[in-house]
Short mmCIF file of C-alpha atoms and ligand atoms in Angstrom, two decimals:
data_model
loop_
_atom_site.label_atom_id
_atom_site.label_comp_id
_atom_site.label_asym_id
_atom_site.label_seq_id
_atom_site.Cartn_x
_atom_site.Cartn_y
_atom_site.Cartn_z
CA UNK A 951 23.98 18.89 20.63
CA UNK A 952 20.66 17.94 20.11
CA UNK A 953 18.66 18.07 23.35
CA UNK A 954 17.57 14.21 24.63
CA UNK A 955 14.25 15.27 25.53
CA UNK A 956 13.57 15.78 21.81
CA UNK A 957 12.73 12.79 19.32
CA UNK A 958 14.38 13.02 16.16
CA UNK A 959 12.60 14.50 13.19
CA UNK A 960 10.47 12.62 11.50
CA UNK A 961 9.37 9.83 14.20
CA UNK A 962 6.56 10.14 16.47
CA UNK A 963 5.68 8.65 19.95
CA UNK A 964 2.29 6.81 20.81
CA UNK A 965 1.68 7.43 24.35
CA UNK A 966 -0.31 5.10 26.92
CA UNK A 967 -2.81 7.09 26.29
CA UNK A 968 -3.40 6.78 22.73
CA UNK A 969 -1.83 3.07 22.08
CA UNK A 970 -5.21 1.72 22.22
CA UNK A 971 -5.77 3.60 19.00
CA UNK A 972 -2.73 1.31 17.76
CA UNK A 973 -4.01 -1.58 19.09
CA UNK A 974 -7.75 -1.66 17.65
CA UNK A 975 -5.83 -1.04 14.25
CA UNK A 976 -3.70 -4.02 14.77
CA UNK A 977 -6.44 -6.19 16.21
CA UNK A 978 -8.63 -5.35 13.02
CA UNK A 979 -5.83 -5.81 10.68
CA UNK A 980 -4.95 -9.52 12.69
CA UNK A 981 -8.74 -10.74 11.99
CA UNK A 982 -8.95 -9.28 8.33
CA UNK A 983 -5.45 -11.36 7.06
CA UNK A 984 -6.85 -14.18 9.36
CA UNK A 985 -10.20 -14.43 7.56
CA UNK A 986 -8.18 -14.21 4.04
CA UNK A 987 -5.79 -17.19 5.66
CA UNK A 988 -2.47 -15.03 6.11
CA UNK A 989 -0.14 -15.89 8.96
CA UNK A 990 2.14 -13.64 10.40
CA UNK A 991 5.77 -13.12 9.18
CA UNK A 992 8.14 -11.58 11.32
CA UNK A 993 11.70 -10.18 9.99
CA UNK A 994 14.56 -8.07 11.54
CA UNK A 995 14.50 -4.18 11.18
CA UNK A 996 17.28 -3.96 9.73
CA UNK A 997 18.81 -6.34 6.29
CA UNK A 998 21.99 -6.43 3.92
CA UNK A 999 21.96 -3.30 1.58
CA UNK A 1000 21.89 -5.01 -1.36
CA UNK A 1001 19.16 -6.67 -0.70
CA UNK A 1002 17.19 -3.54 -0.98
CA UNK A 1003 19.48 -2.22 -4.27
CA UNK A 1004 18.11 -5.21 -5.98
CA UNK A 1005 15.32 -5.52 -4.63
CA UNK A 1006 13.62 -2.24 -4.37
CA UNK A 1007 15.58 -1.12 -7.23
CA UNK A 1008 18.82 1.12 -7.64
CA UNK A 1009 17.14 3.61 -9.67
CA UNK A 1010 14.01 4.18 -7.46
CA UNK A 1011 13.58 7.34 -5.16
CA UNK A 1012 13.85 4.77 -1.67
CA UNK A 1013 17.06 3.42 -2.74
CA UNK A 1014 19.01 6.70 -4.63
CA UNK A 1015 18.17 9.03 -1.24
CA UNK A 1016 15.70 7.34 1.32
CA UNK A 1017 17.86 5.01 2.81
CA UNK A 1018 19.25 4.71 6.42
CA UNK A 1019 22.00 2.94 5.55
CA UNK A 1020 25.84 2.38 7.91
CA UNK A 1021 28.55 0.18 8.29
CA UNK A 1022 28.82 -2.50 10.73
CA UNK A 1023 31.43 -2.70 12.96
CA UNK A 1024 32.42 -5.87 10.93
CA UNK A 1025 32.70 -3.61 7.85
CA UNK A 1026 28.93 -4.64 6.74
CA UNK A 1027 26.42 -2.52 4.86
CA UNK A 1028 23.24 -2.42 6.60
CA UNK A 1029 20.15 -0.83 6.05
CA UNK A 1030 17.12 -0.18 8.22
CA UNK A 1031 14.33 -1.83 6.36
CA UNK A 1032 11.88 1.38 3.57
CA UNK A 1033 9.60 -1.54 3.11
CA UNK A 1034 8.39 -5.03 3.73
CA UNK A 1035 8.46 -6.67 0.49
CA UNK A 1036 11.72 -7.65 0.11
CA UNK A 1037 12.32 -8.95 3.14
CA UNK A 1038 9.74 -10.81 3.48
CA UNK A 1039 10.74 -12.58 -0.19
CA UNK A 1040 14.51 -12.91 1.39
CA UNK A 1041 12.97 -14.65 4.29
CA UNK A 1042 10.86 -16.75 1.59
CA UNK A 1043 14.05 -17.54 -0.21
CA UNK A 1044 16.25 -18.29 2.81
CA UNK A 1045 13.80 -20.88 4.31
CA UNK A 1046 12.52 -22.36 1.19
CA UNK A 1047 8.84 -21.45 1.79
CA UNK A 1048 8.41 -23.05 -1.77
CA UNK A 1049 8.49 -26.39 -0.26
CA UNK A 1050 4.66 -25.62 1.79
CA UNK A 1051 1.72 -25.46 -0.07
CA UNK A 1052 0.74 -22.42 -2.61
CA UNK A 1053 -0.23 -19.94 -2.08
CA UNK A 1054 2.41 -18.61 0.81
CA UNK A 1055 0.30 -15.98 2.34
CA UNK A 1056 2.30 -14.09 4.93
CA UNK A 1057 1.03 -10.12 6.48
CA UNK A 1058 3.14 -8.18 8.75
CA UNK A 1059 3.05 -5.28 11.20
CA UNK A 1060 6.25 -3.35 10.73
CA UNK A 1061 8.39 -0.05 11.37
CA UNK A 1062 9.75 1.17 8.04
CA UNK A 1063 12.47 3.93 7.41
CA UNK A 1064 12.79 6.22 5.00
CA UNK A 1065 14.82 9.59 4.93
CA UNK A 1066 12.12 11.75 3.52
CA UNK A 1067 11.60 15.16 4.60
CA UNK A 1068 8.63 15.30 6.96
CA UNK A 1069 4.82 16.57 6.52
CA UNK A 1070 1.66 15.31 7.58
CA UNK A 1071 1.47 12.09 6.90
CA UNK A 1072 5.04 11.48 5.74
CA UNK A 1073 7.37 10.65 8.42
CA UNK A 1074 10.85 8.68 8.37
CA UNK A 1075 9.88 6.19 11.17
CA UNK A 1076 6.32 4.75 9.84
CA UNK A 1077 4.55 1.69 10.26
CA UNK A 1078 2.85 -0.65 8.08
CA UNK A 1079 0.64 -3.58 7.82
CA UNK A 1080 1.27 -5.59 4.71
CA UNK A 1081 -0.08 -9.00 3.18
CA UNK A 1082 2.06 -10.96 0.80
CA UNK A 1083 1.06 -13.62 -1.73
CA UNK A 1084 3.49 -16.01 -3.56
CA UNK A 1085 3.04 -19.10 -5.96
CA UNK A 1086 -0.14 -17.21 -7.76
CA UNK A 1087 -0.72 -15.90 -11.17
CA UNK A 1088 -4.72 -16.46 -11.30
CA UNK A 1089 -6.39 -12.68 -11.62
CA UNK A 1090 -8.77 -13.87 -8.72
CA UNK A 1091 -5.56 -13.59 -6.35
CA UNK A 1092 -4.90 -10.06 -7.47
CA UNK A 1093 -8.43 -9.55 -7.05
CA UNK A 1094 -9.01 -11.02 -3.29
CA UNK A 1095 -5.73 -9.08 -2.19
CA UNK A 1096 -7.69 -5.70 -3.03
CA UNK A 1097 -10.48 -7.13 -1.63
CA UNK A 1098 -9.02 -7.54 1.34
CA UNK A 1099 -7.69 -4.08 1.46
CA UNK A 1100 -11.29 -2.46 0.78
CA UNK A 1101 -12.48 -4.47 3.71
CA UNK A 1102 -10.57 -3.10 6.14
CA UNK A 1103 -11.47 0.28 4.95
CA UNK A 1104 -14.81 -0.44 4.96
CA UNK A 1105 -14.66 -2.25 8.47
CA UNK A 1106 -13.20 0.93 9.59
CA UNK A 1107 -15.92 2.83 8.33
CA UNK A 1108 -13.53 5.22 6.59
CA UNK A 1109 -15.58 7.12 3.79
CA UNK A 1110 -14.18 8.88 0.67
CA UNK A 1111 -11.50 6.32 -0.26
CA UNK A 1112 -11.01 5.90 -3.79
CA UNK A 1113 -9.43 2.55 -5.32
CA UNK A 1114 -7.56 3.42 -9.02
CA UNK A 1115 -5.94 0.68 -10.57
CA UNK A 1116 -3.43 -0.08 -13.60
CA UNK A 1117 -1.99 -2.74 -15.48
CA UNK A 1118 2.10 -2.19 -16.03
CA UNK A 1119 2.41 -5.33 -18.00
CA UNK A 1120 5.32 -7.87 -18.30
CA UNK A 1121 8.97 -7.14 -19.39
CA UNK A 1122 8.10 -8.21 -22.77
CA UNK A 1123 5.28 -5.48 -23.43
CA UNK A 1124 6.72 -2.93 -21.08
CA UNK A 1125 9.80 -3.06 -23.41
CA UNK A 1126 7.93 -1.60 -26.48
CA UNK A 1127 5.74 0.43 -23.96
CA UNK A 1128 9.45 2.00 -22.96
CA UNK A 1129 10.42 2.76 -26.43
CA UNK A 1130 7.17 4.82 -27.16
CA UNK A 1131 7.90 6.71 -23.99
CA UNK A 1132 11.08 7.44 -24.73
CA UNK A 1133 10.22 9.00 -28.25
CA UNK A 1134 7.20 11.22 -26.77
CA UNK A 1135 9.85 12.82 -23.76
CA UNK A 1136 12.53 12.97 -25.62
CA UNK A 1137 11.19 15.72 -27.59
CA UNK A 1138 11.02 17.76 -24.24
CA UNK A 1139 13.69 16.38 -22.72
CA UNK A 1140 15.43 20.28 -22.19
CA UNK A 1141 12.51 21.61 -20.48
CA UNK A 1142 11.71 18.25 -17.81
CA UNK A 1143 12.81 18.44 -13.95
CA UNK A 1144 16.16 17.53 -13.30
CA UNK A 1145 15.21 14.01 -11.36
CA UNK A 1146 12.84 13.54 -14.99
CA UNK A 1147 16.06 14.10 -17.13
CA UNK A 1148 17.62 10.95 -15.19
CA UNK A 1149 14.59 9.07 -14.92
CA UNK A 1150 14.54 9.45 -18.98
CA UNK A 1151 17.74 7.66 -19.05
CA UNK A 1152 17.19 4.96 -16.14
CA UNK A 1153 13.59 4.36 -15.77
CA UNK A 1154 10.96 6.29 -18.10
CA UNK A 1155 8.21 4.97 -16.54
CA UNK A 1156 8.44 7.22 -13.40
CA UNK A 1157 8.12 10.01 -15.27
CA UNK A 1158 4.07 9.38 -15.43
CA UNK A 1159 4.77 10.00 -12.16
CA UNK A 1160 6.62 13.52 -11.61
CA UNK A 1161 4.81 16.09 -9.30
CA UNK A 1162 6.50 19.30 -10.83
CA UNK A 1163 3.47 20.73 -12.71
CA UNK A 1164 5.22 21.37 -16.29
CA UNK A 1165 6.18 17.42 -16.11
CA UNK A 1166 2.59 16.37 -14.96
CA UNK A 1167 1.11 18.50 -17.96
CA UNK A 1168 3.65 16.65 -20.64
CA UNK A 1169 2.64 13.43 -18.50
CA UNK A 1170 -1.02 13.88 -19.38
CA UNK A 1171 -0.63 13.27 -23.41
CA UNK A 1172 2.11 10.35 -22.99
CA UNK A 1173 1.56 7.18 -23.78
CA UNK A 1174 -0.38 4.71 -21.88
CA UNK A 1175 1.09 1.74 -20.92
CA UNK A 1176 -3.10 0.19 -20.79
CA UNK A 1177 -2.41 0.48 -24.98
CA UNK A 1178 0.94 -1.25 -25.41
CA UNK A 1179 -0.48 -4.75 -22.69
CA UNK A 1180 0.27 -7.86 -24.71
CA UNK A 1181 -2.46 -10.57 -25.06
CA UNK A 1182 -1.90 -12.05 -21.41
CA UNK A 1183 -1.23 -8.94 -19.47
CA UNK A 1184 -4.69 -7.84 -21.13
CA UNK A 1185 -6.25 -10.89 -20.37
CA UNK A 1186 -5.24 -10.74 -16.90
CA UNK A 1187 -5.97 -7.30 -16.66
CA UNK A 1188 -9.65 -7.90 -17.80
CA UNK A 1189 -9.43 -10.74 -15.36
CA UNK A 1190 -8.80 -8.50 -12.14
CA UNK A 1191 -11.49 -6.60 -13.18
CA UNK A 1192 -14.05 -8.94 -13.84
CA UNK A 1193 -13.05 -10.34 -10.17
CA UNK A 1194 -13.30 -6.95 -8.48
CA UNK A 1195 -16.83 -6.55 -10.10
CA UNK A 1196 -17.67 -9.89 -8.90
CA UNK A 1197 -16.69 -8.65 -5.48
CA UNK A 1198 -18.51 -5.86 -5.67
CA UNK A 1199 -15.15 -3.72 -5.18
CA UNK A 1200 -15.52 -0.59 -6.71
CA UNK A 1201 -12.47 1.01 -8.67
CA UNK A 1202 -11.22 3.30 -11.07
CA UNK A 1203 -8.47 2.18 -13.90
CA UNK A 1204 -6.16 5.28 -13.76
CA UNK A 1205 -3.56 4.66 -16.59
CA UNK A 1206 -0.76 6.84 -14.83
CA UNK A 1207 -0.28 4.76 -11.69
CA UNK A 1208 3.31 3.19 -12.55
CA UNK A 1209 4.39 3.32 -8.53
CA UNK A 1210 8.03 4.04 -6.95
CA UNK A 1211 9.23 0.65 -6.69
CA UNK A 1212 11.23 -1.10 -9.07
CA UNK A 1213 9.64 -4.84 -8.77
CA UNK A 1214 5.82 -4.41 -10.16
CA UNK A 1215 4.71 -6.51 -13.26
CA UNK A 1216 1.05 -6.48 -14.41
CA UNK A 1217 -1.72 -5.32 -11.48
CA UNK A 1218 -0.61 -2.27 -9.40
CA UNK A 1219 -3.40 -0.30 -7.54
CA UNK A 1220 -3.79 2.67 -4.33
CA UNK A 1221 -6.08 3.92 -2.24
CA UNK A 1222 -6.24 7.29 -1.78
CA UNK A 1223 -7.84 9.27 0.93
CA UNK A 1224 -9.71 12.29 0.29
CA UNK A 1225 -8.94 13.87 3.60
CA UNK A 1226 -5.29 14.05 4.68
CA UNK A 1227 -3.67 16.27 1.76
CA UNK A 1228 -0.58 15.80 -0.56
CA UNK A 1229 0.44 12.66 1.19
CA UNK A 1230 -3.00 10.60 0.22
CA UNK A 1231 -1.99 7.43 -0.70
CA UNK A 1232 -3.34 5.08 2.55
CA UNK A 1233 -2.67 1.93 1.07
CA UNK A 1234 -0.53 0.34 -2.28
CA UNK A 1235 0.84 -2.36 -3.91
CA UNK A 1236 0.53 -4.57 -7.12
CA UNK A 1237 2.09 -7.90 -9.03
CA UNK A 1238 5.56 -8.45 -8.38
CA UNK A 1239 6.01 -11.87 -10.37
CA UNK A 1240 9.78 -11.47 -11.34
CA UNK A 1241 11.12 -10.16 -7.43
CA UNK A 1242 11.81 -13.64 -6.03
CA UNK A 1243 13.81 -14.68 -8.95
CA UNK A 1244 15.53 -11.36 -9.29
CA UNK A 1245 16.90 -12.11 -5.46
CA UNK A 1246 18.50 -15.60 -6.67
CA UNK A 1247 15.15 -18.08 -6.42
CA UNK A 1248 13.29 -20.15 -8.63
CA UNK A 1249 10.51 -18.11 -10.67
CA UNK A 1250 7.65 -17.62 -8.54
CA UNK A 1251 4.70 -14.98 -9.07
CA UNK A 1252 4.15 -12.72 -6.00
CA UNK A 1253 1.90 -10.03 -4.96
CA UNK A 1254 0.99 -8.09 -2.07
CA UNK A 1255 0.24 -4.41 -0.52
CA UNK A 1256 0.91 -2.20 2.28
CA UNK A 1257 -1.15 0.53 4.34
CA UNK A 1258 0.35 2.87 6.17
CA UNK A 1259 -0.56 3.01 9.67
CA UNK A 1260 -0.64 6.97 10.40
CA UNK A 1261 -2.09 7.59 7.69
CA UNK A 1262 -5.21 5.33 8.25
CA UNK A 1263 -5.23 7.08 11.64
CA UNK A 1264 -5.11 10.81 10.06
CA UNK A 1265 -7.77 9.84 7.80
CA UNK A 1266 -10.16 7.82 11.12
CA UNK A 1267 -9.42 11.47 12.90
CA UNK A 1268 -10.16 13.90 9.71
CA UNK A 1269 -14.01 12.27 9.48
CA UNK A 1270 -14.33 12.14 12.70
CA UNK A 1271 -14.01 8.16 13.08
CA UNK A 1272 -13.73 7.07 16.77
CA UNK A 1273 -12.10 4.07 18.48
CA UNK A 1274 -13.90 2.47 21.32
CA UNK A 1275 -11.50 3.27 24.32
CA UNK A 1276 -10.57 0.99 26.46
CA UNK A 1277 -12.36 -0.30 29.26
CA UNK A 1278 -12.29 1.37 32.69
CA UNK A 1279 -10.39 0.15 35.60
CA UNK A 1280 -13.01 -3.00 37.16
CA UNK A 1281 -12.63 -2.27 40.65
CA UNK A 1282 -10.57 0.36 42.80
CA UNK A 1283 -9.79 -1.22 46.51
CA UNK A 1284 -8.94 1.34 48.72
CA UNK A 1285 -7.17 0.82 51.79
CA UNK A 1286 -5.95 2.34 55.38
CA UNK A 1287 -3.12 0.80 57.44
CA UNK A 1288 -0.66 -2.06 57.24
CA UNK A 1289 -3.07 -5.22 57.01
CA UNK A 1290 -5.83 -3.51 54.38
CA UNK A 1291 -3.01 -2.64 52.50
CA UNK A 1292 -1.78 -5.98 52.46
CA UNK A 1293 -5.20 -7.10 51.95
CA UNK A 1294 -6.09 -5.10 49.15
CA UNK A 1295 -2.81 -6.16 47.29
CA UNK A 1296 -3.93 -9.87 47.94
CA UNK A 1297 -7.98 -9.15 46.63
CA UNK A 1298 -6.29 -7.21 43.71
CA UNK A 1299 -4.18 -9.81 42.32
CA UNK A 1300 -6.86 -12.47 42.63
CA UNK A 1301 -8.98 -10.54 40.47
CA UNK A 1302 -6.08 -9.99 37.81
CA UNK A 1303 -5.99 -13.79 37.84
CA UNK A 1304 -9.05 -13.92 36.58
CA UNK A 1305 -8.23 -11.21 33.78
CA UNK A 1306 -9.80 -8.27 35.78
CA UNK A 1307 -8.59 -4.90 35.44
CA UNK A 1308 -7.69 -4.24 39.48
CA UNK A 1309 -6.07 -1.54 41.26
CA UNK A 1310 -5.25 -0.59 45.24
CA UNK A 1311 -2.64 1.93 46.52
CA UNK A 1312 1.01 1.78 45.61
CA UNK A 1313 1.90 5.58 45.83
CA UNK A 1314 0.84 5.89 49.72
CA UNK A 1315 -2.05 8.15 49.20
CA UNK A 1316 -4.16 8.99 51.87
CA UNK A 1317 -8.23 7.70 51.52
CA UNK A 1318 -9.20 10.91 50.12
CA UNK A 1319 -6.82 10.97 47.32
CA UNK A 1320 -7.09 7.36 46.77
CA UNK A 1321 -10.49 7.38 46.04
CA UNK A 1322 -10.13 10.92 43.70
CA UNK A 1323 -7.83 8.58 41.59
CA UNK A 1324 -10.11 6.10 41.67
CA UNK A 1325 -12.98 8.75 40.06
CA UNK A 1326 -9.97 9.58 38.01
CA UNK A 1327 -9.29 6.48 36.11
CA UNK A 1328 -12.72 5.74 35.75
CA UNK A 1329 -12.89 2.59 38.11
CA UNK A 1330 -16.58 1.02 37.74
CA UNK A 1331 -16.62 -0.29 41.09
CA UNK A 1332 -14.31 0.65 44.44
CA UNK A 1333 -14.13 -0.97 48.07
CA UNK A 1334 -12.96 0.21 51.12
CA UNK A 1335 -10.65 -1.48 53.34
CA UNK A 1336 -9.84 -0.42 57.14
CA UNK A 1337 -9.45 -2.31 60.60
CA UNK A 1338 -12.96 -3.00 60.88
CA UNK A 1339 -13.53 -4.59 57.50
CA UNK A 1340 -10.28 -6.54 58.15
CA UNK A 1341 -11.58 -7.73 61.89
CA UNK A 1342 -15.36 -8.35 59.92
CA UNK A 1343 -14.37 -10.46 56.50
CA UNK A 1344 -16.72 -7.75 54.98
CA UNK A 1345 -16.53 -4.84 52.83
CA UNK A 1346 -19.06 -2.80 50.69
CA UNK A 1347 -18.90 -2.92 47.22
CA UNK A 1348 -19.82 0.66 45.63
CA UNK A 1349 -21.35 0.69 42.09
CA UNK A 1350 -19.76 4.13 40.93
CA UNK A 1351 -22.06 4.73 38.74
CA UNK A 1352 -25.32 4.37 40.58
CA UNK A 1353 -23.63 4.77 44.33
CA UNK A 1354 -25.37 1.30 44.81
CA UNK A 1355 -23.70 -0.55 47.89
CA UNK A 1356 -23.66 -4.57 48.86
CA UNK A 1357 -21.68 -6.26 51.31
CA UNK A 1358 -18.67 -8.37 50.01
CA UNK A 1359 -16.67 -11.29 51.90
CA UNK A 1360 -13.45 -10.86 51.71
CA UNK A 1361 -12.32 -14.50 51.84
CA UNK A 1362 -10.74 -15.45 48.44
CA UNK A 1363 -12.86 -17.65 46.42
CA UNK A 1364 -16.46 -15.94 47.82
CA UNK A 1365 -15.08 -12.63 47.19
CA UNK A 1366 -14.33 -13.53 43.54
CA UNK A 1367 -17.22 -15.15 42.95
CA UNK A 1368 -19.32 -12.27 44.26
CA UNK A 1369 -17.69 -9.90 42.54
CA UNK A 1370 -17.85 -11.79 39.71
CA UNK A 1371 -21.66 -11.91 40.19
CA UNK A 1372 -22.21 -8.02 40.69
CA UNK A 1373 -19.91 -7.13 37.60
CA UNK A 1374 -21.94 -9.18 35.78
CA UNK A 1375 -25.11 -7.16 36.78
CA UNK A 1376 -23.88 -3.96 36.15
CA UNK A 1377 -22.73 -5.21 33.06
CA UNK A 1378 -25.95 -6.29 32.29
CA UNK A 1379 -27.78 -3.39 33.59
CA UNK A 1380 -25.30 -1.14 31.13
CA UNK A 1381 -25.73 -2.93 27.97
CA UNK A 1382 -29.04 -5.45 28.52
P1 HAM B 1806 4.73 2.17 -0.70
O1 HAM B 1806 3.75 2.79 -1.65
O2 HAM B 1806 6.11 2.69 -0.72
O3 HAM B 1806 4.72 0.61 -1.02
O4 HAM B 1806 4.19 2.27 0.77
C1 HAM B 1806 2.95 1.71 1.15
C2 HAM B 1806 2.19 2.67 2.06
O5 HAM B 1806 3.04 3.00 3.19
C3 HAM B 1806 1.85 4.01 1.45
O6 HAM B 1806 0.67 3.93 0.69
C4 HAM B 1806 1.67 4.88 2.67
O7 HAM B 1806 0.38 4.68 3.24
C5 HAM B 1806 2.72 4.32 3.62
N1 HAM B 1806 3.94 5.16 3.58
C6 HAM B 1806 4.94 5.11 2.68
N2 HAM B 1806 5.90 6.01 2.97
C7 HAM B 1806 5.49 6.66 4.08
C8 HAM B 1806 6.04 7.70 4.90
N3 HAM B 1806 7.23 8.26 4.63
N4 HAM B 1806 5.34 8.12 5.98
C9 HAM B 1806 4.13 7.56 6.29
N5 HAM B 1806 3.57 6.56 5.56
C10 HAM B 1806 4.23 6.12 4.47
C11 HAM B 1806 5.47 -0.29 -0.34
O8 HAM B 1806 6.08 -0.06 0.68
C12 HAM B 1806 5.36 -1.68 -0.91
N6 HAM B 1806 6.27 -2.55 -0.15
C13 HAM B 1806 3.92 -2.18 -0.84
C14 HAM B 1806 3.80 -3.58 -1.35
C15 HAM B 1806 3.71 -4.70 -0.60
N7 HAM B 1806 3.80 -3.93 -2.62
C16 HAM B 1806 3.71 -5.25 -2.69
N8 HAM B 1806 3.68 -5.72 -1.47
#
């Protein structure tokens, strides 16, 4: 039996210690889809299956062999979200976002799942952030979306992240785009990968996409899906561009970027990161205008991306890109016998009121050791509290990090204010 000490493959822990890695990430990602006016959606982890068959698509890698998928105990078919998208257009669908005003602009924070077998920076418990756009077809939407994207890169002062781009057109142009495809592989057909031999038959356009170096050679001198755009999907195309330029978004159109999900029409685009190996790809999406009405809605064009979370972080840590850590502990009160204790716990929560970072002894350490945790956790001020101070309404305030004392009353409201006062100084004194 597996031993419970052990988390399963593929998932990783963040520890107190490194959250606040997580956290800056989040808080960065918050203010980006604020400025861009997305609000936060918010769906379960886990959905009907077939909301992901049809959604994702039957034929794609996620759905054929990713899934986490099991039977209620009601007999149900559930699966543990691989994505975002569709559930956020199920949650569009089931509460009639329609009815507010367009664009819908939605961005979440979410766990995904995917049975893939592990490597750096491919895991089976992974997190995303995600913005979603409905009720759009304008180019300039496509355009803002990657825009917003690139900001957050550059935000995060990430370096050596390239944008490439591609049109995959409509249903009507992909159709003769399919045909084309179909002629050039079929002439190899013997020779392709097993998974190409089956993507031939369900869904050519993933063979652009095949890793297995004979594949990716025929891949190179296929036919472009950029040559077979009809008039709009051009148009558009040319549009996204001209709005990226505008933006001053720098990108590169790279013809064989079809993705692994089923729902993409027109615009898909990724970011790829020159630093983390094989699994590069730090952030992706595109178009999908036909999704909503696919899952039983109204038409209603759509587009949107997703970054994945470790991977950002893998990248931040390969160049060297740190996150301001937290800050320290405010004050340390140390104390010695029944009433300091008491008092300490009373002068500690006052503080928190005020949204200090306090802390006194809860572990029953004697002074010595209190005040080595205090060094430890990097308090910026610590107090001592004993009889005397208790009998006196007075304490001395030490600056830790110039030994600087001052007496302190300990009487509520003067303490606070006081302390207040001296923070504010040292704060001062740090960063003038
Ligand atoms: P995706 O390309 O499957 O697209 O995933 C988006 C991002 O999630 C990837 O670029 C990568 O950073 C991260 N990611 C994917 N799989 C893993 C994994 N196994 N381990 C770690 N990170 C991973 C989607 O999910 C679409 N829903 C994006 C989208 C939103 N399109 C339109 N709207």
């Amino acid at each position: 039996m597996a031993l419970i000490t052990k988390k399963p493959r593929g998932t990783e822990d963040v520890l107190p210690r490194d959250s606040y890695r997580w956290q800056f990430l989040e808080q960065l990602f918050r203010d980006e889809a604020r400025a861009f006016g997305y609000r936060e959606l918010r769906t379960p982890v886990f959905e009907h299956t077939n909301l992901f068959e049809r959604g994702v698509g039957d034929t794609t890698d996620i759905v054929q062999k990713e899934m986490y998928t099991f039977l209620t105990k009601g007999g149900d078919s559930i699966t543990l979200r691989p994505e975002g998208t569709a559930g956020a257009c199920r949650a569009f669908l089931e509460h009639g976002l329609h009815n507010d005003p367009l664009p819908i602009k939605a961005y979440y924070l979410t766990s995904c799942y995917r049975y893939e077998k592990p490597q750096a920076g491919r895991l089976r418990e992974f997190h995303q952030f995600g913005m979603e756009c409905y009720g759009t077809q304008n180019p300039a939407a496509d355009a803002e979306l990657i825009t917003a994207a690139a900001n957050i890169f550059d935000r995060l002062g990430l370096k050596n992240i390239s944008l490439e781009i591609n049109s995959i057109g409509c249903p009507k142009c992909r159709a003769d785009y399919h045909k084309a495809l179909i002629a050039y592989y079929t002439r190899y057909r013997d020779s392709l990968c097993e998974d190409c031999q089956s993507r031939l038959e369900r869904n050519p356009m993933r063979l652009l996409d095949c890793k297995v170096p004979h594949d990716h050679e025929i891949a190179l001198n296929a036919p472009m899906m950029p040559d077979y755009l009809c008039d709009e999907c051009k148009e558009h195309f040319d549009g996204v561009k001209a709005y990226l330029d505008a933006n001053g978004v720098t990108y590169t159109v790279n013809p064989t970027i079809v993705r692994g999900l089923d729902y993409y029409t027109k615009t898909v685009f990724e970011f790829l990161s020159g630093d983390i190996g094989a699994q590069s790809a730090v952030c992706a999406g595109g178009r999908y205008d036909g999704l909503i009405e696919e899952l039983g809605g109204n038409p209603m064009p759509a587009l949107g991306f997703a970054a994945g979370i470790e991977r950002l972080l893998l990248t931040m840590d390969a160049q060297g890109i740190t996150i301001p850590a937290p800050s320290p502990c405010d004050i340390y009160i140390a104390s010695m016998g029944e009433e300091a204790h008491k008092k300490a716990s009373d002068l500690c929560n006052l503080l928190r009121r005020t949204g200090l970072y306090a802390e006194f002894d809860v572990v029953g350490r004697g002074l010595k050791a209190q005040m080595k945790y205090a060094n430890k956790i990097g308090a910026r001020f610590s107090m001592v509290l004993g009889d005397d101070e208790i009998a006196n309404g007075i304490a001395k305030l030490k600056n830790m990090d110039s030994g600087e004392q001052r007496d302190l009353p300990l009487d509520g409201e003067a303490f606070i204010k006081e302390f207040t006062a001296a923070k504010l100084e040292a704060d001062f004194n740090t960063n003038p």
